[in-house]
Amino acid sequence: MKTPRYDLVLLDADRTLFDFDRSELEAIRLTLRAWDIPPDEGTVKRYLEINDGLWAACDRGAFPQSRLGRERFARLLDELGRMDADPEQMNRDYLTRLGTLPYLLPGAESLCRQLYPYCKLVIVTNGLTIAQEGRLSRSAIRPYISGMYVSEQMECRKPEPAYFQAVFAALGVDEAQKRRTVLVGDSISSDIRGGADAGIDTVWFNTSGQTPPADLEITCIADSLEAAGAFILGTEGERER
């Protein structure tokens, strides 16, 4: 095998390694049921709309992540007329359930197992700590991951420069080592643009055939985790045979 291109691989969590959509749907349905709220399609859809809107506001810097968990359930409960329910406790219940549902995307375990002998694997995520740590600890990829940096704990988020600076400082990555570091993620805004601005190579996990932004240099576009792994290890030619 050729010499791998990288020594350090920063891996996004949700929708890159973890099947967040599946876990999210199961966790919210279980939570609604536990609070005597029918988990019908309309209620679940409304929760997702509220949640997605708040996360988008967080990404724009218009809403603090520290308030997001409580706020999404406060808005949902207000619309449902459930003034007797505690949105903060409901959010804690939801996150606890989410942390017990470590569904992986196809190829995630294989990717980590394949890279592990050659690269240090670290998760970089904008998620909430209890859910991210819970899923990682229960997942099949846990033995391969040497660390995880959750934005909630760090008080900064991808793609903010402060987030990447904190990760590099914690890992002891200097300017020379950045050239042997790559970030793999599905989000153009938080992963790929953030990694590029931080001065490292990027692999865009793009399964839907989206067109890349013209103003952004992306090192590699991969339509599968297998392709991402082949690029990182420098085995694309072997994969094509």
Tab-separated table of C-alpha atoms in Angstrom:
chain	number	residue	atom	x	y	z
A	1	MET	CA	0.000	0.000	0.000
A	2	LYS	CA	1.118	3.570	-0.673
A	3	THR	CA	2.053	5.847	2.211
A	4	PRO	CA	-1.151	7.413	3.609
A	5	ARG	CA	-1.603	11.082	2.811
A	6	TYR	CA	-2.468	12.015	6.390
A	7	ASP	CA	-1.530	11.248	9.981
A	8	LEU	CA	-4.518	12.960	11.649
A	9	VAL	CA	-8.117	12.615	10.466
A	10	LEU	CA	-10.793	14.890	11.927
A	11	LEU	CA	-14.193	13.262	11.453
A	12	ASP	CA	-17.534	15.010	11.643
A	13	ALA	CA	-20.108	12.982	13.595
A	14	ASP	CA	-23.690	13.505	12.432
A	15	ARG	CA	-24.518	12.518	8.845
A	16	THR	CA	-20.868	11.613	8.287
A	17	LEU	CA	-20.344	8.728	10.712
A	18	PHE	CA	-23.664	8.560	12.551
A	19	ASP	CA	-27.118	8.152	11.018
A	20	PHE	CA	-28.433	11.124	12.949
A	21	ASP	CA	-31.752	11.317	11.115
A	22	ARG	CA	-32.695	7.783	12.164
A	23	SER	CA	-31.608	8.343	15.764
A	24	GLU	CA	-33.345	11.714	15.957
A	25	LEU	CA	-36.689	10.367	14.731
A	26	GLU	CA	-36.640	7.445	17.125
A	27	ALA	CA	-35.575	9.597	20.088
A	28	ILE	CA	-38.204	12.298	19.543
A	29	ARG	CA	-41.002	9.753	19.136
A	30	LEU	CA	-39.984	7.986	22.329
A	31	THR	CA	-39.749	11.306	24.177
A	32	LEU	CA	-43.139	12.565	23.020
A	33	ARG	CA	-44.759	9.293	24.009
A	34	ALA	CA	-43.141	9.448	27.467
A	35	TRP	CA	-44.648	12.913	27.964
A	36	ASP	CA	-48.118	11.746	26.888
A	37	ILE	CA	-47.928	13.550	23.561
A	38	PRO	CA	-48.989	11.453	20.552
A	39	PRO	CA	-45.935	11.115	18.268
A	40	ASP	CA	-47.998	11.659	15.124
A	41	GLU	CA	-46.473	12.770	11.838
A	42	GLY	CA	-47.573	16.394	12.205
A	43	THR	CA	-46.114	16.845	15.689
A	44	VAL	CA	-42.821	15.194	14.766
A	45	LYS	CA	-42.594	17.301	11.616
A	46	ARG	CA	-43.202	20.486	13.584
A	47	TYR	CA	-40.498	19.592	16.116
A	48	LEU	CA	-38.029	18.991	13.278
A	49	GLU	CA	-38.915	22.343	11.687
A	50	ILE	CA	-38.370	24.188	14.962
A	51	ASN	CA	-35.144	22.331	15.698
A	52	ASP	CA	-33.700	22.796	12.205
A	53	GLY	CA	-34.537	26.489	12.305
A	54	LEU	CA	-32.775	26.988	15.626
A	55	TRP	CA	-29.676	25.075	14.498
A	56	ALA	CA	-29.568	27.181	11.319
A	57	ALA	CA	-29.731	30.304	13.485
A	58	CYS	CA	-26.877	28.935	15.585
A	59	ASP	CA	-24.809	28.357	12.455
A	60	ARG	CA	-25.385	32.001	11.468
A	61	GLY	CA	-24.373	33.153	14.924
A	62	ALA	CA	-27.873	34.546	15.515
A	63	PHE	CA	-28.834	32.237	18.379
A	64	PRO	CA	-26.716	30.819	21.233
A	65	GLN	CA	-26.323	27.048	21.280
A	66	SER	CA	-26.592	27.131	25.083
A	67	ARG	CA	-30.304	28.007	24.773
A	68	LEU	CA	-31.162	25.743	21.875
A	69	GLY	CA	-32.151	22.576	23.728
A	70	ARG	CA	-34.663	24.213	26.034
A	71	GLU	CA	-35.981	26.610	23.382
A	72	ARG	CA	-36.931	23.953	20.825
A	73	PHE	CA	-39.154	22.144	23.311
A	74	ALA	CA	-40.495	25.380	24.797
A	75	ARG	CA	-41.738	26.426	21.357
A	76	LEU	CA	-43.205	23.017	20.596
A	77	LEU	CA	-44.976	22.755	23.958
A	78	ASP	CA	-46.352	26.276	23.578
A	79	GLU	CA	-47.855	25.380	20.193
A	80	LEU	CA	-49.338	22.195	21.668
A	81	GLY	CA	-50.791	24.070	24.637
A	82	ARG	CA	-48.859	21.933	27.101
A	83	MET	CA	-47.962	24.613	29.628
A	84	ASP	CA	-47.729	21.954	32.361
A	85	ALA	CA	-44.617	20.351	30.804
A	86	ASP	CA	-41.053	21.425	31.611
A	87	PRO	CA	-39.143	22.040	28.347
A	88	GLU	CA	-35.758	21.792	30.045
A	89	GLN	CA	-36.502	18.367	31.491
A	90	MET	CA	-38.053	17.255	28.222
A	91	ASN	CA	-34.866	18.236	26.410
A	92	ARG	CA	-32.757	16.280	28.910
A	93	ASP	CA	-34.980	13.248	28.396
A	94	TYR	CA	-34.659	13.565	24.635
A	95	LEU	CA	-30.864	13.868	24.719
A	96	THR	CA	-30.567	10.892	27.045
A	97	ARG	CA	-32.602	8.779	24.636
A	98	LEU	CA	-30.668	10.095	21.656
A	99	GLY	CA	-27.445	9.045	23.349
A	100	THR	CA	-28.620	5.436	23.491
A	101	LEU	CA	-29.193	5.183	19.716
A	102	PRO	CA	-25.746	4.862	18.084
A	103	TYR	CA	-26.815	4.075	14.527
A	104	LEU	CA	-23.937	4.342	12.064
A	105	LEU	CA	-24.084	5.183	8.384
A	106	PRO	CA	-23.073	2.461	5.921
A	107	GLY	CA	-19.302	2.243	5.725
A	108	ALA	CA	-18.575	4.198	8.929
A	109	GLU	CA	-17.248	1.272	10.941
A	110	SER	CA	-15.262	-0.009	7.964
A	111	LEU	CA	-13.740	3.447	7.400
A	112	CYS	CA	-12.572	3.762	10.991
A	113	ARG	CA	-11.240	0.223	11.103
A	114	GLN	CA	-9.384	0.764	7.826
A	115	LEU	CA	-7.807	4.083	8.874
A	116	TYR	CA	-7.025	3.169	12.476
A	117	PRO	CA	-3.643	1.430	11.886
A	118	TYR	CA	-2.314	4.426	9.949
A	119	CYS	CA	-4.036	7.578	11.229
A	120	LYS	CA	-5.131	9.150	14.494
A	121	LEU	CA	-8.925	9.517	14.397
A	122	VAL	CA	-10.656	12.363	16.225
A	123	ILE	CA	-14.313	13.431	16.098
A	124	VAL	CA	-15.124	17.137	15.739
A	125	THR	CA	-18.798	17.933	16.243
A	126	ASN	CA	-21.245	20.762	16.851
A	127	GLY	CA	-23.653	18.464	18.670
A	128	LEU	CA	-24.706	18.416	22.308
A	129	THR	CA	-22.431	16.599	24.733
A	130	ILE	CA	-24.746	14.065	26.354
A	131	ALA	CA	-26.002	12.803	22.997
A	132	GLN	CA	-22.620	12.768	21.257
A	133	GLU	CA	-20.737	11.070	24.087
A	134	GLY	CA	-23.558	8.610	24.669
A	135	ARG	CA	-23.719	7.468	21.066
A	136	LEU	CA	-19.951	7.249	20.650
A	137	SER	CA	-19.535	5.191	23.831
A	138	ARG	CA	-22.143	2.683	22.627
A	139	SER	CA	-21.021	2.506	19.008
A	140	ALA	CA	-18.872	0.000	17.155
A	141	ILE	CA	-16.381	2.735	16.220
A	142	ARG	CA	-15.481	3.638	19.822
A	143	PRO	CA	-12.257	1.553	19.890
A	144	TYR	CA	-10.880	3.466	16.905
A	145	ILE	CA	-11.541	7.027	18.109
A	146	SER	CA	-8.844	8.697	20.210
A	147	GLY	CA	-10.843	11.771	21.157
A	148	MET	CA	-13.936	13.881	20.569
A	149	TYR	CA	-14.324	17.672	20.685
A	150	VAL	CA	-17.909	18.824	21.241
A	151	SER	CA	-18.756	22.464	20.613
A	152	GLU	CA	-21.022	22.677	23.662
A	153	GLN	CA	-18.054	21.965	25.937
A	154	MET	CA	-15.665	24.230	24.034
A	155	GLU	CA	-17.982	27.267	23.895
A	156	CYS	CA	-17.200	27.733	20.209
A	157	ARG	CA	-18.373	25.947	17.073
A	158	LYS	CA	-17.315	24.838	13.648
A	159	PRO	CA	-16.576	26.747	11.437
A	160	GLU	CA	-15.298	29.383	13.896
A	161	PRO	CA	-11.493	29.733	13.847
A	162	ALA	CA	-11.472	29.497	17.653
A	163	TYR	CA	-12.913	25.982	17.461
A	164	PHE	CA	-10.163	24.672	15.220
A	165	GLN	CA	-7.477	26.543	17.122
A	166	ALA	CA	-8.650	24.875	20.335
A	167	VAL	CA	-8.647	21.430	18.718
A	168	PHE	CA	-5.157	21.918	17.286
A	169	ALA	CA	-3.869	23.179	20.638
A	170	ALA	CA	-5.343	20.211	22.499
A	171	LEU	CA	-3.818	17.767	20.012
A	172	GLY	CA	-0.470	19.551	19.778
A	173	VAL	CA	-0.821	20.145	16.028
A	174	ASP	CA	1.678	22.697	14.690
A	175	GLU	CA	1.770	24.336	11.267
A	176	ALA	CA	3.865	21.561	9.764
A	177	GLN	CA	1.511	18.866	11.102
A	178	LYS	CA	-1.487	20.657	9.597
A	179	ARG	CA	-0.204	19.572	6.194
A	180	ARG	CA	-0.757	15.974	7.318
A	181	THR	CA	-4.245	16.668	8.711
A	182	VAL	CA	-7.577	16.289	6.927
A	183	LEU	CA	-11.194	16.902	7.889
A	184	VAL	CA	-13.996	14.640	6.608
A	185	GLY	CA	-17.527	16.009	6.794
A	186	ASP	CA	-20.849	16.422	5.030
A	187	SER	CA	-21.483	20.117	5.734
A	188	ILE	CA	-20.047	22.696	3.357
A	189	SER	CA	-20.585	25.537	5.838
A	190	SER	CA	-19.313	24.076	9.107
A	191	ASP	CA	-16.961	21.272	8.013
A	192	ILE	CA	-15.463	22.064	4.632
A	193	ARG	CA	-15.326	25.845	4.816
A	194	GLY	CA	-14.223	25.647	8.434
A	195	GLY	CA	-11.433	23.190	7.640
A	196	ALA	CA	-10.258	25.182	4.635
A	197	ASP	CA	-10.176	28.410	6.659
A	198	ALA	CA	-8.186	26.563	9.343
A	199	GLY	CA	-5.531	25.670	6.781
A	200	ILE	CA	-6.123	21.927	6.478
A	201	ASP	CA	-7.208	19.641	3.659
A	202	THR	CA	-10.844	18.611	3.418
A	203	VAL	CA	-12.863	15.661	2.133
A	204	TRP	CA	-16.463	16.560	1.377
A	205	PHE	CA	-18.732	13.554	1.997
A	206	ASN	CA	-21.270	14.391	-0.696
A	207	THR	CA	-23.713	11.568	-1.353
A	208	SER	CA	-26.389	13.672	-3.057
A	209	GLY	CA	-24.338	15.032	-5.932
A	210	GLN	CA	-24.509	18.655	-4.804
A	211	THR	CA	-22.509	21.201	-6.765
A	212	PRO	CA	-19.571	22.570	-4.756
A	213	PRO	CA	-19.391	26.329	-4.200
A	214	ALA	CA	-17.223	28.066	-6.772
A	215	ASP	CA	-15.409	30.095	-4.112
A	216	LEU	CA	-14.277	27.133	-2.017
A	217	GLU	CA	-11.281	24.887	-2.618
A	218	ILE	CA	-12.096	21.294	-1.636
A	219	THR	CA	-9.290	18.759	-1.579
A	220	CYS	CA	-11.471	15.744	-2.369
A	221	ILE	CA	-15.172	15.129	-3.006
A	222	ALA	CA	-16.225	11.597	-1.989
A	223	ASP	CA	-19.581	10.019	-2.764
A	224	SER	CA	-19.045	7.276	-0.177
A	225	LEU	CA	-17.033	6.690	2.975
A	226	GLU	CA	-15.154	4.001	1.076
A	227	ALA	CA	-13.997	6.630	-1.428
A	228	ALA	CA	-13.019	8.963	1.418
A	229	GLY	CA	-10.923	6.228	3.002
A	230	ALA	CA	-9.223	5.377	-0.296
A	231	PHE	CA	-8.236	9.020	-0.798
A	232	ILE	CA	-6.873	9.379	2.736
A	233	LEU	CA	-4.817	6.196	2.416
A	234	GLY	CA	-3.724	7.005	-1.131
A	235	THR	CA	-5.194	3.813	-2.556
A	236	GLU	CA	-7.615	5.224	-5.155
A	237	GLY	CA	-5.916	3.328	-7.965
A	238	GLU	CA	-6.104	0.059	-6.049
A	239	ARG	CA	-9.798	0.674	-5.369
A	240	GLU	CA	-10.527	1.224	-9.067
A	241	ARG	CA	-8.972	-2.047	-10.258
